[in-house]
Amino acid sequence: MANKAPFKTTFDATEVIRPIFTGGTVALENGARVLATTLGEDAVLTDVKTGKHITTVEGDGELISTLTLTPSGSHLIICSRSLSMRIYSLKKSTDAIEPQLVRTLKPHATPVVVLAVDRTSTLLATGGTDGSIKVWDINGGYVTHTFRGPSVLVSALHFFELAAASIHGPENDAPKEKGKKRKPKGTVDDDGDETESTAKFRLASGSQDGKVRIWDLHKRSVVANLDSHVSDVQGLDYSPTQNTLVTASRDKTIRWWDTKSWKLRKVIPCFELVEAVGFIGDGQLTYTAGSNGCLRLWATDTGRELTKEQTPKPETEAFVGALYQPGLPFIVCVQVDHTLSLYHIPPEAHELSQIPPPEPFRRISGTHDDIIDLRYLLPDHSAMALATNSEDIRIVSVTEPKPGSETLVSSEYFGQDIALLKGHEDIIISLDVDWSGHWVATGAKDNTAKLWRVDPANNSYICWATFPGHAESVGAVALPRSRPVEGSKAFADPLGHPPTFLITGSSDQTIKRWEVPREPQQGVKGVIRAGYTRKAHDKDINAIEINPASRLFASASQDKTVKIWSIEEGEVQGILRGHRRGVWSVSFAPPNTPVLQGEQGSVAGKGVVLTGSGDKTVKLWNLADYTCLRTFEGHSNTVLKVVWLNIPPNEERGKKPIICASAGGDGLVKVWDVNSGENECTLDNHEDRVWALAVHPETNMLVSGSGDSTVTFWKDTSSETQIATNEAALKRIEQEQELENYEYVGAYREAITMALQLNHPRKLQSLFERVVNSRTPDSASFSGLKAVDEVLASLSDEQLFLLLLRLRDWNTNARTAPMAQRILWTIIKSYPASRLSNLSVKGARGQKSLKDVLNALKVYTERHYKRMEELVEESYLVEYTLQEMDSLAPSLGSMKLVESGDIDVVMTT
């Protein structure tokens, strides 16, 4: 029976919440499945329904200036500041989309800042900063039209087809007469041949100077100049049923134009910078989105605003764009903070006299910015709170989507934005959650702490209380973790029973204990005062942790110390000294921690605490005498967070270690064996410092949040790895026994194949020596046995490279060199030179390592041949010497032996 392999702790990244949008252009296809967003130099495709990341299209090294999707979703067009335009074909399957680069073009001499595609997905319009406009055939990749206006940046483009009643309007009269005067002599007038289908196509363009121009694609000229706006035209749309073109500008106005006469119908002031405009449905409704951060709906025929008056939102929530595709039940609005807000369109809204202010039914965070802290929420741990370098706490779903969802936009998928906790006036830098997951405490740079009640089932997210009093930023908050007695009211109804107290620590070097009110705080009259305030440290306080029994708490500071306090009295119980830099994190051991082994002996698990410091170390401390039990070294930068992972159950403690994890400024998460101090494994999936760690209390899932805006979920795969390792070890033993059996019966073909698979160099050497030194070699065999020749002639690239490595080693030894030369000769005879020189070699060095191996074989082979030549030359001298000795010595036939006396024997002639 095989011995079981030693237990190895492993984690695999199973889910990643990653940024998809960092500002720029957003595009959506008609089917509302694919969302294309700009992520710096790259473009990201996301499935809107499931929220899954589809693919990332790598950029050309320059920032993307604009992008778009064709309405059919067949192509993705990307323009960058390198002046290039790349057209990708999107090949769709049931579960994936594969972008393939079709062509790369240089459309303008200046960057392209706006794109538009017609409804048939065949024509593409590009607008440059130099004022020129070009129309392209997407499939052919050639220019069909070039329109040159004033040298003013083109800010908006829109293809449309005039309704039949609008074709024979003023644009076909006055502009046509002017066009006739400019025609050169001999030119044939083909206006009479214009068909109804080609006469309809128009392209509307808006410029930075406020001018709107209507271009006729058949006549290749301007058919209308709409001079009314006085600032950037940001939005254009056309309604065939209303025979109306709507334009919106940063001059804070919306204008509706009659497409029959190109006369101005209405001008409505919006009192905000309008960034997007469009028609909804059959054109009876017009929507706008602008700098106030409010989606507004207007009656097209009267110009009256249907939405109730809305309060302007904060600057970070201002809209910079909006998307709507005909037939979709929602509008996508793009905010300054890179959030995409989805709004439902009220049914039959045009028949209502007034509409309540629209609220987004879903938000998609383009980027979470720096992840400063995170915690699991709710009793089932199905949500997560993120502190994201902003004034709000973002709550996201961390559960898999439910099967069978048929809605166009699913509201349940991994990483979905559920809610925002709004209330702080500055960046939130600390976060904690109570035992139930319903109560969240936050500390911010506005010098306050807040307690929130989270109840997603009732869509309730309220600020329960605000705790002012600190003179500087609140950098640490802590809630009690002890569970109420089972059967008690607090245990049965955690939403109705907030935590009893809150501990806060600040950059003002003080800690405060606050009594939490039983009822929500009401206005200024309900100002809460601290139960006690203590001058705790000489520098900023970075972290506070309450022990599982809620009797002690620890405070970690930049003054290189950690202090242990009693909660009731607020008195120092002990000080942990030993770190050489500021301490960033502290964590009490779980209540079921067994006896631990330190460098000085064993200690009760309940009485230990972990700390992480700027000196790049993690330390384990004994709370009995406040001494350091063990130091964990391995990070190359500041240790920013430490956590305990779940303690194995009693029946598994013999094989599973007690482990903890630390996150550092080096972007790594390290998992440690607490008893041995050894690094069990290192988790690497971040490109910036890792600020936050959290552990799922049931599955042992480890979650890391980083400054690169990603949240990685690490699944504990230790048990699966152990099972796979044991199965692999058992299989290897069976294969080794099989190899022994082949060798015993002399089945060299199978034995050599098996030895190559198992990478047994010693066994392989023994087999080759038997074959080469066989007393009965096969005739016409290179190696000595034809079966072995066949094996050597049918090796894979990996096996062939591995065999060349072994031959290189054997060739350096004079004893094994003859065998190596014989096998090498067999390989050279069996393969063409091109196969040997172009082997597919794995690894970073690749062909360089292959070149080194072949060069080593060449050098030692030349040395062996040189030695053989020298031996042959020396053999001539030996032969000559023997011949000369034969000619000088008398012949033995004329000689006889004569005895002289009793002893000597004399040879005489």
PDB file of C-alpha atoms in Angstrom, residues 457-551:
ATOM      1  CA  ALA A 457     -34.682  41.418   1.772  1.00  0.00           C
ATOM      2  CA  ASN A 458     -36.680  44.611   2.343  1.00  0.00           C
ATOM      3  CA  ASN A 459     -34.354  46.784   0.252  1.00  0.00           C
ATOM      4  CA  SER A 460     -33.569  48.764   3.401  1.00  0.00           C
ATOM      5  CA  TYR A 461     -30.144  50.343   3.925  1.00  0.00           C
ATOM      6  CA  ILE A 462     -30.294  52.991   6.642  1.00  0.00           C
ATOM      7  CA  CYS A 463     -27.757  54.902   8.667  1.00  0.00           C
ATOM      8  CA  TRP A 464     -28.670  53.959  12.233  1.00  0.00           C
ATOM      9  CA  ALA A 465     -26.380  56.380  14.026  1.00  0.00           C
ATOM     10  CA  THR A 466     -23.498  58.805  13.499  1.00  0.00           C
ATOM     11  CA  PHE A 467     -20.659  59.081  16.014  1.00  0.00           C
ATOM     12  CA  PRO A 468     -18.859  62.460  15.846  1.00  0.00           C
ATOM     13  CA  GLY A 469     -16.146  63.531  18.243  1.00  0.00           C
ATOM     14  CA  HIS A 470     -12.750  62.631  16.801  1.00  0.00           C
ATOM     15  CA  ALA A 471     -10.532  65.510  15.741  1.00  0.00           C
ATOM     16  CA  GLU A 472      -9.034  63.646  12.791  1.00  0.00           C
ATOM     17  CA  SER A 473      -9.747  60.741  10.420  1.00  0.00           C
ATOM     18  CA  VAL A 474     -11.346  57.635  11.927  1.00  0.00           C
ATOM     19  CA  GLY A 475      -8.923  54.968  10.727  1.00  0.00           C
ATOM     20  CA  ALA A 476     -10.257  52.021  12.745  1.00  0.00           C
ATOM     21  CA  VAL A 477     -13.672  50.769  13.847  1.00  0.00           C
ATOM     22  CA  ALA A 478     -14.670  47.544  15.615  1.00  0.00           C
ATOM     23  CA  LEU A 479     -17.969  45.896  16.535  1.00  0.00           C
ATOM     24  CA  PRO A 480     -18.413  43.056  19.046  1.00  0.00           C
ATOM     25  CA  ARG A 481     -18.298  39.572  17.473  1.00  0.00           C
ATOM     26  CA  SER A 482     -19.787  37.536  20.336  1.00  0.00           C
ATOM     27  CA  ARG A 483     -23.064  35.821  19.483  1.00  0.00           C
ATOM     28  CA  PRO A 484     -26.110  36.317  21.697  1.00  0.00           C
ATOM     29  CA  VAL A 485     -27.482  33.324  23.548  1.00  0.00           C
ATOM     30  CA  GLU A 486     -29.454  31.048  21.257  1.00  0.00           C
ATOM     31  CA  GLY A 487     -33.155  31.535  21.783  1.00  0.00           C
ATOM     32  CA  SER A 488     -32.755  35.133  22.909  1.00  0.00           C
ATOM     33  CA  LYS A 489     -34.540  37.988  21.127  1.00  0.00           C
ATOM     34  CA  ALA A 490     -31.233  39.439  19.926  1.00  0.00           C
ATOM     35  CA  PHE A 491     -30.330  36.086  18.358  1.00  0.00           C
ATOM     36  CA  ALA A 492     -33.743  35.589  16.739  1.00  0.00           C
ATOM     37  CA  ASP A 493     -34.098  39.165  15.459  1.00  0.00           C
ATOM     38  CA  PRO A 494     -30.657  40.712  14.819  1.00  0.00           C
ATOM     39  CA  LEU A 495     -32.172  43.490  12.675  1.00  0.00           C
ATOM     40  CA  GLY A 496     -34.112  44.763  15.652  1.00  0.00           C
ATOM     41  CA  HIS A 497     -31.184  44.556  18.061  1.00  0.00           C
ATOM     42  CA  PRO A 498     -28.136  46.615  17.051  1.00  0.00           C
ATOM     43  CA  PRO A 499     -24.712  45.916  18.596  1.00  0.00           C
ATOM     44  CA  THR A 500     -24.389  47.213  22.139  1.00  0.00           C
ATOM     45  CA  PHE A 501     -21.258  49.290  21.550  1.00  0.00           C
ATOM     46  CA  LEU A 502     -18.684  50.480  19.009  1.00  0.00           C
ATOM     47  CA  ILE A 503     -14.947  51.106  19.435  1.00  0.00           C
ATOM     48  CA  THR A 504     -13.236  53.683  17.196  1.00  0.00           C
ATOM     49  CA  GLY A 505      -9.611  54.740  16.742  1.00  0.00           C
ATOM     50  CA  SER A 506      -8.376  57.849  15.009  1.00  0.00           C
ATOM     51  CA  SER A 507      -5.378  59.700  13.646  1.00  0.00           C
ATOM     52  CA  ASP A 508      -5.847  61.994  16.654  1.00  0.00           C
ATOM     53  CA  GLN A 509      -4.230  59.107  18.634  1.00  0.00           C
ATOM     54  CA  THR A 510      -7.333  58.448  20.744  1.00  0.00           C
ATOM     55  CA  ILE A 511      -9.766  55.575  21.087  1.00  0.00           C
ATOM     56  CA  LYS A 512     -13.425  55.986  21.967  1.00  0.00           C
ATOM     57  CA  ARG A 513     -16.135  53.640  23.101  1.00  0.00           C
ATOM     58  CA  TRP A 514     -19.670  54.496  21.991  1.00  0.00           C
ATOM     59  CA  GLU A 515     -22.957  53.104  23.282  1.00  0.00           C
ATOM     60  CA  VAL A 516     -25.195  52.300  20.324  1.00  0.00           C
ATOM     61  CA  PRO A 517     -28.753  53.666  20.672  1.00  0.00           C
ATOM     62  CA  ARG A 518     -31.616  51.183  20.624  1.00  0.00           C
ATOM     63  CA  GLU A 519     -33.547  53.330  18.143  1.00  0.00           C
ATOM     64  CA  PRO A 520     -32.352  55.081  14.947  1.00  0.00           C
ATOM     65  CA  GLN A 521     -30.759  58.456  15.564  1.00  0.00           C
ATOM     66  CA  GLN A 522     -33.100  61.349  14.861  1.00  0.00           C
ATOM     67  CA  GLY A 523     -31.578  64.636  13.702  1.00  0.00           C
ATOM     68  CA  VAL A 524     -29.160  66.866  15.591  1.00  0.00           C
ATOM     69  CA  LYS A 525     -30.906  66.347  18.916  1.00  0.00           C
ATOM     70  CA  GLY A 526     -29.780  62.780  18.992  1.00  0.00           C
ATOM     71  CA  VAL A 527     -26.031  63.530  19.035  1.00  0.00           C
ATOM     72  CA  ILE A 528     -24.192  60.637  20.692  1.00  0.00           C
ATOM     73  CA  ARG A 529     -21.373  61.156  23.155  1.00  0.00           C
ATOM     74  CA  ALA A 530     -18.535  58.712  23.751  1.00  0.00           C
ATOM     75  CA  GLY A 531     -18.695  56.453  26.810  1.00  0.00           C
ATOM     76  CA  TYR A 532     -14.980  57.042  27.344  1.00  0.00           C
ATOM     77  CA  THR A 533     -12.021  58.517  25.450  1.00  0.00           C
ATOM     78  CA  ARG A 534      -8.416  57.416  25.964  1.00  0.00           C
ATOM     79  CA  LYS A 535      -5.130  58.808  24.658  1.00  0.00           C
ATOM     80  CA  ALA A 536      -3.973  55.473  23.292  1.00  0.00           C
ATOM     81  CA  HIS A 537      -0.841  55.927  21.179  1.00  0.00           C
ATOM     82  CA  ASP A 538       1.794  58.418  20.105  1.00  0.00           C
ATOM     83  CA  LYS A 539       0.934  58.140  16.391  1.00  0.00           C
ATOM     84  CA  ASP A 540      -1.996  57.272  14.105  1.00  0.00           C
ATOM     85  CA  ILE A 541      -4.125  54.266  15.064  1.00  0.00           C
ATOM     86  CA  ASN A 542      -4.336  51.864  12.112  1.00  0.00           C
ATOM     87  CA  ALA A 543      -6.493  49.010  13.391  1.00  0.00           C
ATOM     88  CA  ILE A 544      -8.753  47.913  16.227  1.00  0.00           C
ATOM     89  CA  GLU A 545      -9.915  44.353  16.882  1.00  0.00           C
ATOM     90  CA  ILE A 546     -12.299  43.032  19.566  1.00  0.00           C
ATOM     91  CA  ASN A 547     -11.648  39.534  20.886  1.00  0.00           C
ATOM     92  CA  PRO A 548     -14.296  36.802  20.372  1.00  0.00           C
ATOM     93  CA  ALA A 549     -15.491  37.035  23.980  1.00  0.00           C
ATOM     94  CA  SER A 550     -15.954  40.834  23.680  1.00  0.00           C
ATOM     95  CA  ARG A 551     -13.963  41.487  26.849  1.00  0.00           C
TER      96      ARG A 551
END
